[in-house]
Coordinates of N, CA and C and ligand atoms in Angstrom, one line a residue:
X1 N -12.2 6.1 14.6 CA -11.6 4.8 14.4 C -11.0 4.3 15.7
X2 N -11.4 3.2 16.1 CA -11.0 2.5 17.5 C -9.2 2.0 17.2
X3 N -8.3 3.0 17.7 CA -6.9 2.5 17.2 C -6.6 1.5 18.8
X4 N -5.8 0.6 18.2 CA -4.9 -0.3 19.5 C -3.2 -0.2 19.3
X5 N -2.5 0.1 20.5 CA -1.3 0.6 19.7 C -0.8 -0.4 20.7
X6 N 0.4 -1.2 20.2 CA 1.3 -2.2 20.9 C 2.9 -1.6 20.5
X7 N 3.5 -2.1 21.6 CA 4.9 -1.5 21.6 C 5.4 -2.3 20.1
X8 N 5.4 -3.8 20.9 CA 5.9 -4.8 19.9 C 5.0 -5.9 20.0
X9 N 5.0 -5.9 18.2 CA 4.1 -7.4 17.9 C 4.7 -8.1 16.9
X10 N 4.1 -9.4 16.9 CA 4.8 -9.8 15.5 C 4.5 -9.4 14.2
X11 N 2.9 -9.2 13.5 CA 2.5 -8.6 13.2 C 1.4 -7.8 12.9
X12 N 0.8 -6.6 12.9 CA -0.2 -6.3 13.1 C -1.6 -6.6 11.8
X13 N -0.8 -7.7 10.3 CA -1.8 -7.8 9.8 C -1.6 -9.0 10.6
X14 N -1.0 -9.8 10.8 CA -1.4 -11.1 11.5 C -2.3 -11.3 13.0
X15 N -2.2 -9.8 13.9 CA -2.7 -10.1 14.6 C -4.2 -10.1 14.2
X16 N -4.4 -9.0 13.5 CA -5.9 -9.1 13.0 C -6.0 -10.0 11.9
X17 N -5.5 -11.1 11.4 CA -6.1 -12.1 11.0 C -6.1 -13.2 12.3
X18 N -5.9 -13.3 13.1 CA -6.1 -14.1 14.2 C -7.1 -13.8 15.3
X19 N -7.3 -12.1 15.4 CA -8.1 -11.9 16.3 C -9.4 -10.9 15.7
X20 N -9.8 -11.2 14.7 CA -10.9 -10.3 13.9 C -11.7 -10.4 14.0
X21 N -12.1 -11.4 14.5 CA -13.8 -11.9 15.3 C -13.6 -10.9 16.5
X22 N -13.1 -10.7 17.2 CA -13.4 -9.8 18.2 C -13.7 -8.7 18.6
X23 N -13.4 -7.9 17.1 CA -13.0 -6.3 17.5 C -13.8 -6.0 16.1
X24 N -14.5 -4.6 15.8 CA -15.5 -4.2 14.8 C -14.8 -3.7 13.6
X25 N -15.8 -3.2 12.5 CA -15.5 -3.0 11.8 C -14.5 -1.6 11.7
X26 N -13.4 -1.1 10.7 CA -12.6 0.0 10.9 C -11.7 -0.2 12.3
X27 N -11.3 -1.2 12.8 CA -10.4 -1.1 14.2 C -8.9 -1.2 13.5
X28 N -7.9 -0.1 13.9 CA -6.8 0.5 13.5 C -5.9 -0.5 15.0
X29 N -4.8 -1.8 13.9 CA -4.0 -1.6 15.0 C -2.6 -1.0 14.5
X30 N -2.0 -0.8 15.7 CA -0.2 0.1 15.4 C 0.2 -0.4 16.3
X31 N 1.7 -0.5 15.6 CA 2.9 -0.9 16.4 C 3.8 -0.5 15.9
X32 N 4.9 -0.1 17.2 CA 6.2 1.0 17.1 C 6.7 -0.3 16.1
X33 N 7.1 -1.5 16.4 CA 8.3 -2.0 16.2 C 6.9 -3.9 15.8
X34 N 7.8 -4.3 14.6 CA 6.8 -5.8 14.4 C 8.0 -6.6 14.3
X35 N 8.3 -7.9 14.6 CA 9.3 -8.9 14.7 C 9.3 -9.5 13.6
X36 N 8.0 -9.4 13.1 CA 7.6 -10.7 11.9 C 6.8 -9.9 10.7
X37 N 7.4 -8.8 10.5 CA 6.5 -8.4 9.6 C 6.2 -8.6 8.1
X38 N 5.4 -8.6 7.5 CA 5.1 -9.4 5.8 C 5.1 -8.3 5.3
X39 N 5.5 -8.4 3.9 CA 5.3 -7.3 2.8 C 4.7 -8.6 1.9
X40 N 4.5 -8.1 0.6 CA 4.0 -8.9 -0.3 C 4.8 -10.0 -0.7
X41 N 3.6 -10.6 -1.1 CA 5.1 -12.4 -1.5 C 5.9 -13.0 -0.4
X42 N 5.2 -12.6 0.5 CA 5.4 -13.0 2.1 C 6.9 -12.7 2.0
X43 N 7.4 -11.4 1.7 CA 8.7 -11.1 2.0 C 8.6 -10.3 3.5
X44 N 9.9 -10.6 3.9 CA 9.9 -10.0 5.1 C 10.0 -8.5 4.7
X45 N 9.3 -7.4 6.1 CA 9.4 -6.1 6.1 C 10.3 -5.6 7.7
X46 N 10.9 -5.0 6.7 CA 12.0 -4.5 8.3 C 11.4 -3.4 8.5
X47 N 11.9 -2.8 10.0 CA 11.2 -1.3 10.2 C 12.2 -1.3 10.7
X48 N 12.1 0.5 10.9 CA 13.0 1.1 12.2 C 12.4 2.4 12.1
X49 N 11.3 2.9 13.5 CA 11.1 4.1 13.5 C 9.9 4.3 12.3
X50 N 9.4 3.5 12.0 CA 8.1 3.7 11.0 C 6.8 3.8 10.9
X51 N 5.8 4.0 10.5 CA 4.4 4.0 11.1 C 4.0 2.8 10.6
X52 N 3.7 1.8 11.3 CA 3.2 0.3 10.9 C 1.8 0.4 11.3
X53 N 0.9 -0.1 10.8 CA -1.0 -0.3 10.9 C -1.2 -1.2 10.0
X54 N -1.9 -1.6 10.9 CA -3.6 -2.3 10.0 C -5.4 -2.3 9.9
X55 N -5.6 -1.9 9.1 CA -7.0 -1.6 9.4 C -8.0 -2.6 8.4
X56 N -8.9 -3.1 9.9 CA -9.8 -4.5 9.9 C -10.9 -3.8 8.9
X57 N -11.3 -4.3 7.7 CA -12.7 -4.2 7.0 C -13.8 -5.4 7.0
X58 N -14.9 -5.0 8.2 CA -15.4 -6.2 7.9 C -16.8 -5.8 7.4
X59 N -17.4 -4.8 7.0 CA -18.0 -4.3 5.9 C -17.4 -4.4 4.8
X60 N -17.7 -5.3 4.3 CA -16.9 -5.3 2.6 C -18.0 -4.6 1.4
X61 N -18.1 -3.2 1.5 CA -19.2 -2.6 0.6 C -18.7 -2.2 -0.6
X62 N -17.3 -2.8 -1.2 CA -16.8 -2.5 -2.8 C -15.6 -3.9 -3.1
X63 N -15.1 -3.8 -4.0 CA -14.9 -4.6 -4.7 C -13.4 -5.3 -3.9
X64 N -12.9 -5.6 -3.2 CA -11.7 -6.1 -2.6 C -10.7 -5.9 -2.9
X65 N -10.2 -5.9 -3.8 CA -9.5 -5.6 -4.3 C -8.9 -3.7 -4.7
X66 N -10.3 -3.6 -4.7 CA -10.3 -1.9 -4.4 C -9.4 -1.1 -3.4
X67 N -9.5 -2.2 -2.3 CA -9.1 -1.4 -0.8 C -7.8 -0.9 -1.0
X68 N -7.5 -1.6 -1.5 CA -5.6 -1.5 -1.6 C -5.2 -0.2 -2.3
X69 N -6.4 0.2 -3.5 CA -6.1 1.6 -4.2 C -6.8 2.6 -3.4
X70 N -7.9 2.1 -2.7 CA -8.2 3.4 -1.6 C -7.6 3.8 -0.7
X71 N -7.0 2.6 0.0 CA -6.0 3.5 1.1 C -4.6 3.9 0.4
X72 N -4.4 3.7 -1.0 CA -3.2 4.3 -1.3 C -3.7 5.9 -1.6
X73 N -4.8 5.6 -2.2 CA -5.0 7.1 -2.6 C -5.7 8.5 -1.2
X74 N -6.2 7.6 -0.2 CA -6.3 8.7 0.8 C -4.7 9.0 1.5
X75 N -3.8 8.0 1.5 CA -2.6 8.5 2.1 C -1.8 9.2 0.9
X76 N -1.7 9.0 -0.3 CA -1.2 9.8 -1.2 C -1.7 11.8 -1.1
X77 N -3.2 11.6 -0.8 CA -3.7 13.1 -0.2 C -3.0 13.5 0.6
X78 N -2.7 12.8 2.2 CA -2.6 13.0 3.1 C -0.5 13.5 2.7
X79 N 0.2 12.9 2.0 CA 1.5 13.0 2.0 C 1.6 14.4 1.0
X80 N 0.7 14.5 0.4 CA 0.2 15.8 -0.4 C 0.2 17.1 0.4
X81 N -0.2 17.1 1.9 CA -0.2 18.1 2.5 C 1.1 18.3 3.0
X82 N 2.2 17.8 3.4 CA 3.1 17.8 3.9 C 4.0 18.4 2.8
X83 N 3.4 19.0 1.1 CA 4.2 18.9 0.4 C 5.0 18.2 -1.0
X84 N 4.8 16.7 -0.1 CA 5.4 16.0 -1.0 C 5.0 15.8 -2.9
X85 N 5.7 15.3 -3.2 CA 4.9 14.9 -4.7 C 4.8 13.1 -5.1
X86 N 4.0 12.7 -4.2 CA 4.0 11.2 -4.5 C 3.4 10.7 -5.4
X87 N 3.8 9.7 -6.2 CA 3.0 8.4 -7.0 C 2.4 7.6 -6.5
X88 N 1.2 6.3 -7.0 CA 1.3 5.5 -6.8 C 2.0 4.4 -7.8
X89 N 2.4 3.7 -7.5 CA 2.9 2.6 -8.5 C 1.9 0.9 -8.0
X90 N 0.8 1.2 -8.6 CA 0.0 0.2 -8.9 C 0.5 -1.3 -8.4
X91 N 0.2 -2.0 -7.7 CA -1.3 -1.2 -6.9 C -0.9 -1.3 -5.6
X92 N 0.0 -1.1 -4.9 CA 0.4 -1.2 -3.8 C 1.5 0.0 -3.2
X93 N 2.4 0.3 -4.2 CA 3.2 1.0 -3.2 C 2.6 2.5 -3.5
X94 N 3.7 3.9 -2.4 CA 3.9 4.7 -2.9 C 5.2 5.2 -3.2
X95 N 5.4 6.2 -4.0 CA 6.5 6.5 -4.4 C 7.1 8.0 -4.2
X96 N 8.4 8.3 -4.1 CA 7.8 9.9 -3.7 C 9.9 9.7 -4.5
X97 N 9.5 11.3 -5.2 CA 11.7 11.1 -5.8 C 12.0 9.6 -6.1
X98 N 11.1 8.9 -7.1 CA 11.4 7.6 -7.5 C 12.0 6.3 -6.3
X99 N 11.4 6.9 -5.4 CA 12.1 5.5 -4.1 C 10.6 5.4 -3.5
X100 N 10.6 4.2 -2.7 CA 9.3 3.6 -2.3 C 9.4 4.1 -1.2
X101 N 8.6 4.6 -0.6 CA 8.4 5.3 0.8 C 7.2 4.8 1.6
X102 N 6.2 3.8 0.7 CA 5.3 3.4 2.1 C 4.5 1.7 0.7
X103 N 4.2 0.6 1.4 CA 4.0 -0.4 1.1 C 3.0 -0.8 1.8
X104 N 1.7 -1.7 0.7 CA 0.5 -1.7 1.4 C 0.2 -3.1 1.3
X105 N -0.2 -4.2 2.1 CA -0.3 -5.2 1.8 C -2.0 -5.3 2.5
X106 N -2.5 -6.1 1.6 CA -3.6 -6.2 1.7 C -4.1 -8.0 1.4
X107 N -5.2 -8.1 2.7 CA -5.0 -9.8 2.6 C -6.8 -9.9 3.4
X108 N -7.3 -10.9 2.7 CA -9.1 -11.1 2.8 C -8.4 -12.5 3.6
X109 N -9.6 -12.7 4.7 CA -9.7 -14.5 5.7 C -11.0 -14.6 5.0
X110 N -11.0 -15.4 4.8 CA -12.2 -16.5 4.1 C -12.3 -17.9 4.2
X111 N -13.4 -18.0 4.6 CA -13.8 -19.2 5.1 C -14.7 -19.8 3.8
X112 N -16.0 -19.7 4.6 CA -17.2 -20.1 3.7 C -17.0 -19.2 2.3
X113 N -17.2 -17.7 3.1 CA -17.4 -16.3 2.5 C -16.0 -15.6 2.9
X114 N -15.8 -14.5 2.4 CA -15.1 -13.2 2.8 C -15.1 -12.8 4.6
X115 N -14.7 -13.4 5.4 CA -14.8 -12.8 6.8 C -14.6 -11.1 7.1
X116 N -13.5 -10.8 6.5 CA -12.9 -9.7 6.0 C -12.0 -9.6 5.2
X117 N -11.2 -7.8 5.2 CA -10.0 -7.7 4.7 C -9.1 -7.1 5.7
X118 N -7.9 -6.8 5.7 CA -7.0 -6.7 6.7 C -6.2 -5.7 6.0
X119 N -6.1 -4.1 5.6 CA -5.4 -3.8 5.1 C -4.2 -3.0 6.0
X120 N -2.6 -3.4 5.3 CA -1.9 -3.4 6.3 C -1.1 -2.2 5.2
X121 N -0.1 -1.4 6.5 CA 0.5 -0.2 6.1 C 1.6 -0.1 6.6
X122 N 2.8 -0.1 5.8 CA 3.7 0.0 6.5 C 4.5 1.8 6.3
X123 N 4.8 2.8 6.5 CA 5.4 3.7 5.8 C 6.7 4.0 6.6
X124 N 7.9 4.3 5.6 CA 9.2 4.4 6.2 C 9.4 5.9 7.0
X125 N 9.0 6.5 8.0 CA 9.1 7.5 8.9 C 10.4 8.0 8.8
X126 N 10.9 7.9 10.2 CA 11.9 8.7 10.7 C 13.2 7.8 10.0
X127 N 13.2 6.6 9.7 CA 15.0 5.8 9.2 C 15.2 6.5 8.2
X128 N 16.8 6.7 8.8 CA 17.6 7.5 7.6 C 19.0 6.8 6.9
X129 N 18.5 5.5 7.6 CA 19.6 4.6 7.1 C 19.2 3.3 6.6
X130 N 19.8 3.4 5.3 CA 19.3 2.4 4.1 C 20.6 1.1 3.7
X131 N 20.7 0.2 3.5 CA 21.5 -0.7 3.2 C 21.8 -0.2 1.9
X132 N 23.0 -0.2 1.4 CA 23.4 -0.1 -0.1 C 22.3 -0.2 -1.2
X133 N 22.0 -1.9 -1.1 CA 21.1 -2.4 -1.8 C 19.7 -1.0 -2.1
X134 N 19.0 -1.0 -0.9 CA 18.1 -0.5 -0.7 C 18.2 0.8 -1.0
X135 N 19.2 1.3 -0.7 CA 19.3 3.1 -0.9 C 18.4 3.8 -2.4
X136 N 19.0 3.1 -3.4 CA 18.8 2.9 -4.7 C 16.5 3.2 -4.7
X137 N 16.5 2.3 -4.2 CA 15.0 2.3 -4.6 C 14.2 2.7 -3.1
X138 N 14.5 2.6 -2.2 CA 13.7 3.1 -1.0 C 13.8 4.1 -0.1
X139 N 13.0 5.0 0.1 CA 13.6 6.1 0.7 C 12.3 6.4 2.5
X140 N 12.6 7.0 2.8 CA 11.3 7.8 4.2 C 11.0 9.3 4.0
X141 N 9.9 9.4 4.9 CA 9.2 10.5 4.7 C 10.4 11.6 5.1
X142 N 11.0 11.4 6.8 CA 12.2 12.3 7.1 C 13.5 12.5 6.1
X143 N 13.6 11.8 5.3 CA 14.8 11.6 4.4 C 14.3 12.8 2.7
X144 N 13.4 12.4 2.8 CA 12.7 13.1 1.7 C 12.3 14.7 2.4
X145 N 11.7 14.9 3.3 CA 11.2 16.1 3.9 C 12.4 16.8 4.9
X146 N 13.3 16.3 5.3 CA 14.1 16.4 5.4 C 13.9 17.0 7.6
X147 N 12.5 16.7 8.0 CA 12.1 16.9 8.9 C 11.5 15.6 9.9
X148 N 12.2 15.5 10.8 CA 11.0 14.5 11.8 C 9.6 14.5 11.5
X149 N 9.1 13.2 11.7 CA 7.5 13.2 11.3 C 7.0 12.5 12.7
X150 N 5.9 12.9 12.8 CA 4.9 13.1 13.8 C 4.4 11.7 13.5
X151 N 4.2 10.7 13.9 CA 3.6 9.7 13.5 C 2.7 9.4 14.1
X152 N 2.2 9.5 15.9 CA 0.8 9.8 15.9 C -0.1 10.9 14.4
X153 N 0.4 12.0 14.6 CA -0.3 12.9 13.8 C -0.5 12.3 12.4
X154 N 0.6 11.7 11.5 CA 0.3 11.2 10.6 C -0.8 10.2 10.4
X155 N -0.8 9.6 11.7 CA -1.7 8.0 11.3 C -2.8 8.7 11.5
X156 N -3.2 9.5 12.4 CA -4.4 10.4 12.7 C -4.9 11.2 11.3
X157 N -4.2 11.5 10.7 CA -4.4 12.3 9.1 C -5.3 11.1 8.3
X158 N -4.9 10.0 8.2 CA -5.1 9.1 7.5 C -6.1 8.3 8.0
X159 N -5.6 7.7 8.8 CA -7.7 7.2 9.4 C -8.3 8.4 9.2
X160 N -8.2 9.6 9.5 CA -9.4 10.5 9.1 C -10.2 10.7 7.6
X161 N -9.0 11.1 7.0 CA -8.8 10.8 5.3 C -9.5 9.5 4.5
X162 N -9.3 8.5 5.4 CA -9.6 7.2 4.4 C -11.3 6.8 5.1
X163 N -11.5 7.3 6.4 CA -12.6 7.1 6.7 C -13.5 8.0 5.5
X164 N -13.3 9.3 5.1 CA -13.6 10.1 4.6 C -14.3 9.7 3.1
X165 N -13.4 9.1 2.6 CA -13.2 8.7 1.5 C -13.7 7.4 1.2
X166 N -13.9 6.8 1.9 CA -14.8 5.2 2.0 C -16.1 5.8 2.1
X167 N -16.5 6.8 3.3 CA -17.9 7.4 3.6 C -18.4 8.1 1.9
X168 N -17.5 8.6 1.4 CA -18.0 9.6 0.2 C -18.0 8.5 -1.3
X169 N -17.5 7.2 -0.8 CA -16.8 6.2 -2.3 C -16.1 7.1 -3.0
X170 N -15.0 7.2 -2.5 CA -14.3 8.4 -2.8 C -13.5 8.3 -4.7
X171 N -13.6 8.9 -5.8 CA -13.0 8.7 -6.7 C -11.5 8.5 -6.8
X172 N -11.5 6.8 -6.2 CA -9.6 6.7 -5.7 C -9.0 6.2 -7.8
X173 N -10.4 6.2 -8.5 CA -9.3 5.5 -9.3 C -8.9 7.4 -10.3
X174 N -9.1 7.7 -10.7 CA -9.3 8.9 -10.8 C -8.1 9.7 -10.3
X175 N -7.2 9.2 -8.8 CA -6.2 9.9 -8.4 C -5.3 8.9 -8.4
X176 N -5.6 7.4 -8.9 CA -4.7 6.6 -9.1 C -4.1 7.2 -10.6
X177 N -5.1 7.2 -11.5 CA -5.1 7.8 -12.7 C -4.0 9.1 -12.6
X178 N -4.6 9.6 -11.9 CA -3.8 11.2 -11.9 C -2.4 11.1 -11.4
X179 N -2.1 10.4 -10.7 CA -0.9 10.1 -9.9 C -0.2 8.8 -10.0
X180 N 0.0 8.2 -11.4 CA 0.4 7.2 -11.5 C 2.2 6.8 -11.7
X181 N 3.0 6.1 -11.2 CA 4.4 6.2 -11.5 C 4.4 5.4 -12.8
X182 N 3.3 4.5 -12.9 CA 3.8 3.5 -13.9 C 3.6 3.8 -15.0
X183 N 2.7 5.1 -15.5 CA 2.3 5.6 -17.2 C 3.5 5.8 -18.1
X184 N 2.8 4.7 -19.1 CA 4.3 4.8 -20.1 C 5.1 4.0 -19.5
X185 N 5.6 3.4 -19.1 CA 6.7 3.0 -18.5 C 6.9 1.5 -18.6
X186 N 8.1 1.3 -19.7 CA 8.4 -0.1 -19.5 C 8.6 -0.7 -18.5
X187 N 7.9 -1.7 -18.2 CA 7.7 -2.9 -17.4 C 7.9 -4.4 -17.5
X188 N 8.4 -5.2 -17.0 CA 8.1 -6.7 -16.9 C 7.3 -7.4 -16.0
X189 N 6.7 -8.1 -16.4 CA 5.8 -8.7 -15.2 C 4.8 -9.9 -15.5
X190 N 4.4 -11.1 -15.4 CA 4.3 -11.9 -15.6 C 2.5 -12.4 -15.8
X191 N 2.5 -12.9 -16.9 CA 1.6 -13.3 -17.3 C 0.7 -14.5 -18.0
X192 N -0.1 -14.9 -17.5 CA -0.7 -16.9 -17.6 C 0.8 -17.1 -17.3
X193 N 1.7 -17.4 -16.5 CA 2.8 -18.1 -16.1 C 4.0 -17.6 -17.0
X194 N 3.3 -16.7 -17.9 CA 5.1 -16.3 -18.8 C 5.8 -14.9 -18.4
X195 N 7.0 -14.5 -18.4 CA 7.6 -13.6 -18.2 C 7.3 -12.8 -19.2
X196 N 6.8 -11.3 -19.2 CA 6.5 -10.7 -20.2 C 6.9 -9.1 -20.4
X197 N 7.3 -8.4 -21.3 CA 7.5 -7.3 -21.0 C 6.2 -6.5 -22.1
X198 N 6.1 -4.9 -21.0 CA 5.1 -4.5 -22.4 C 5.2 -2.8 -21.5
X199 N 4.4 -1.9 -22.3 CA 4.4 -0.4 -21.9 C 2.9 -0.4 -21.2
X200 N 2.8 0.6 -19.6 CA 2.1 0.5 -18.7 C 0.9 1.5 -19.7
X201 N -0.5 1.7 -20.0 CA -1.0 2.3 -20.9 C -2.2 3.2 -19.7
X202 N -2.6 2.2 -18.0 CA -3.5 3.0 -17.9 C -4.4 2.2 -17.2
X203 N -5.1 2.4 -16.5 CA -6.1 1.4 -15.7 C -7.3 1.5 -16.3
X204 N -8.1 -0.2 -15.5 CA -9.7 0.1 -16.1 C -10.4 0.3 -15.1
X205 N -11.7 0.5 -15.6 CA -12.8 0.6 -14.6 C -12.7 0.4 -13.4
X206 N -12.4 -1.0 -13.2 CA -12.1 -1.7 -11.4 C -10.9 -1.7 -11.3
X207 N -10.0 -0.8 -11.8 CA -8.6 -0.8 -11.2 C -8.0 -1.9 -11.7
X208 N -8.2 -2.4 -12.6 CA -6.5 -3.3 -13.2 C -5.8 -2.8 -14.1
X209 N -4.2 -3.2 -14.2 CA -3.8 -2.4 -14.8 C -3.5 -2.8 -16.1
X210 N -3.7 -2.1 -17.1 CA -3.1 -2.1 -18.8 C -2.2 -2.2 -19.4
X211 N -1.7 -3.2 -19.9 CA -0.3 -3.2 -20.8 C -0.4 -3.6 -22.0
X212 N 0.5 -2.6 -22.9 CA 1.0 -3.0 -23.8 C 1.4 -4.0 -24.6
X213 N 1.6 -5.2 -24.5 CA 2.7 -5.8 -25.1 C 2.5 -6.8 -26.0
X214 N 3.9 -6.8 -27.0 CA 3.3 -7.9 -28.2 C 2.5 -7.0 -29.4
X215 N 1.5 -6.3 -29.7 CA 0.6 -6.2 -29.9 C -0.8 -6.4 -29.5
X216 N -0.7 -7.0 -28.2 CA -1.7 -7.2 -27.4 C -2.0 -6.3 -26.2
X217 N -3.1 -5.8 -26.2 CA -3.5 -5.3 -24.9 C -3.8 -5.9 -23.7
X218 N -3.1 -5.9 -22.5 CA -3.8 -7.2 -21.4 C -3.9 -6.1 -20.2
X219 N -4.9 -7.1 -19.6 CA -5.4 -6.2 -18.3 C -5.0 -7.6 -17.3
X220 N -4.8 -6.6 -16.0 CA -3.8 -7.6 -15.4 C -4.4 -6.7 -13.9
X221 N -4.8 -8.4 -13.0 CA -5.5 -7.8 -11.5 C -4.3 -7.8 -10.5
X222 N -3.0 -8.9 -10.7 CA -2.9 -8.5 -9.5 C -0.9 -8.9 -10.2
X223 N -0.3 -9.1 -9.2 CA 1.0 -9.7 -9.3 C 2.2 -8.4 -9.5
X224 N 3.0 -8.6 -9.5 CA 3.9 -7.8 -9.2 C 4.5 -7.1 -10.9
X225 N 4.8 -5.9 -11.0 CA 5.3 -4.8 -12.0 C 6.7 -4.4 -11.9
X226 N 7.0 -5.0 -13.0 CA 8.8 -4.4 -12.2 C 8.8 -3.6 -13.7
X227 N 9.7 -2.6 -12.8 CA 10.2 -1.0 -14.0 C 11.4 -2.2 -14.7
X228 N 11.3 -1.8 -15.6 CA 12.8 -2.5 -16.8 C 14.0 -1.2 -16.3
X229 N 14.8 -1.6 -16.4 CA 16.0 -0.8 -16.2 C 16.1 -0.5 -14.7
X230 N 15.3 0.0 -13.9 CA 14.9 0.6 -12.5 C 15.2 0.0 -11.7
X231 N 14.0 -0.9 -11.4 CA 14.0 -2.0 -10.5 C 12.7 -2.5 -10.4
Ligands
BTN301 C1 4.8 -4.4 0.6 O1 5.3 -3.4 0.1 O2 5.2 -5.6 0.2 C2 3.8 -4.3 1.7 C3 4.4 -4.0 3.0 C4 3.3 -3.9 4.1 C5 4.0 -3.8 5.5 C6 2.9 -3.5 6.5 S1 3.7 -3.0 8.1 C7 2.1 -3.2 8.9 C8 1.5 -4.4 8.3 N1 1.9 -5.6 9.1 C9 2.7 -6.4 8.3 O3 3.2 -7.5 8.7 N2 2.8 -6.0 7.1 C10 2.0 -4.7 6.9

């Protein structure tokens, strides 16, 4: 994988939605430190000391929406060797001791058609210092492993891993399945425009997820899951 690593950028999905016509398909960029970085719902993402990437898809050979569970589930492998016992919590983060430890945002440029996707990675590394607020739900890999992390080496695990696993169409929903935080688990989250609550039951075929609620079963592609009680 062709990686480009910048000290500081604003951000690295935005630079590759600006500069994607230029560079091929699979090109990994990284940066120590982003000024402007997005998490989902165009919230801002702070770093300090974290492994920030994005990696350009402009072979789009599965379903788009997919990408977001594939690179969760080759990095959920990859955090697997170091030990850990991570979740995913559908369909974006990961989870590791009930705190979010790495955040995936994933975003298609389209024009006519699909130009690409841009999937972007943020994971909390070496910070060991969390705001009040945040302590509660967010944690890092050093804080959990209780060891410095290699973050060349890590990013290097994972482009290898996800190349791997794209090459084989790797069975990501199957370890999404297997490693889910959200089974069972009361949820709210919002549906045709209503605020809803229901029990998380299980994904389908293309990865959406299953709820509960009412007496009704709904399958739901995208939007945000909040744990009841949690956060
Ligand atoms: C989320 O949990 O909401 C997703 C967070 C994604 C953050 C990463 S950091 C690298 C890439 N560049 C960005 O501006 N965002 C993603």
């Amino acid at each position: 994988m062709v990686t480009l690593f910048f000290d500081v950028i604003p951000s690295t999905n935005l630079f590759l939605k600006e500069n994607y016509s230029k560079y091929d398909n699979l090109t990994c960029v990284v940066a120590n430190h982003q000024t402007n970085g997005r998490g989902r719902f165009n919230r801002q993402w702070l770093d300090s000391d974290d492994l920030l990437f994005s990696i350009l898809i402009k072979n789009i050979d599965y379903l788009a929406p997919s990408y977001s569970l594939r690179i969760a589930s080759s990095i959920l492998k990859v955090f697997k060797t170091y030990g850990l016992k991570p979740l995913i919590k559908w369909p974006n983060d990961i989870i590791v001791n009930n705190k979010k430890v790495c955040g995936i945002l994933l975003e298609a440029v389209t024009k006519e058609k699909m130009e690409c996707l841009i999937i972007g990675v943020g994971i909390n590394c070496n910070s060991t210092l969390f705001s009040e607020d945040l302590k509660i739900k967010a944690s890092s890999l050093k804080n959990e492993l209780k060891n410095d992390i290699n973050k060349k080496e890590l990013l290097s695990l994972i482009q290898k891993q996800f190349i791997d696993d794209l090459n084989n169409n790797d069975d990501y929903l199957t370890s999404i399945r297997d490693n889910s935080y959200l089974d069972n688990k009361k949820v709210s989250f919002v549906y045709q425009g209503q605020e809803r609550v229901g029990i998380v039951k299980g994904y389908s075929s293309d990865g959406l997820i299953i709820i509960q609620s009412d007496n009704e079963e709904l399958t739901i592609s995208s939007g945000e899951i909040t744990l009841q009680n949690i956060y």
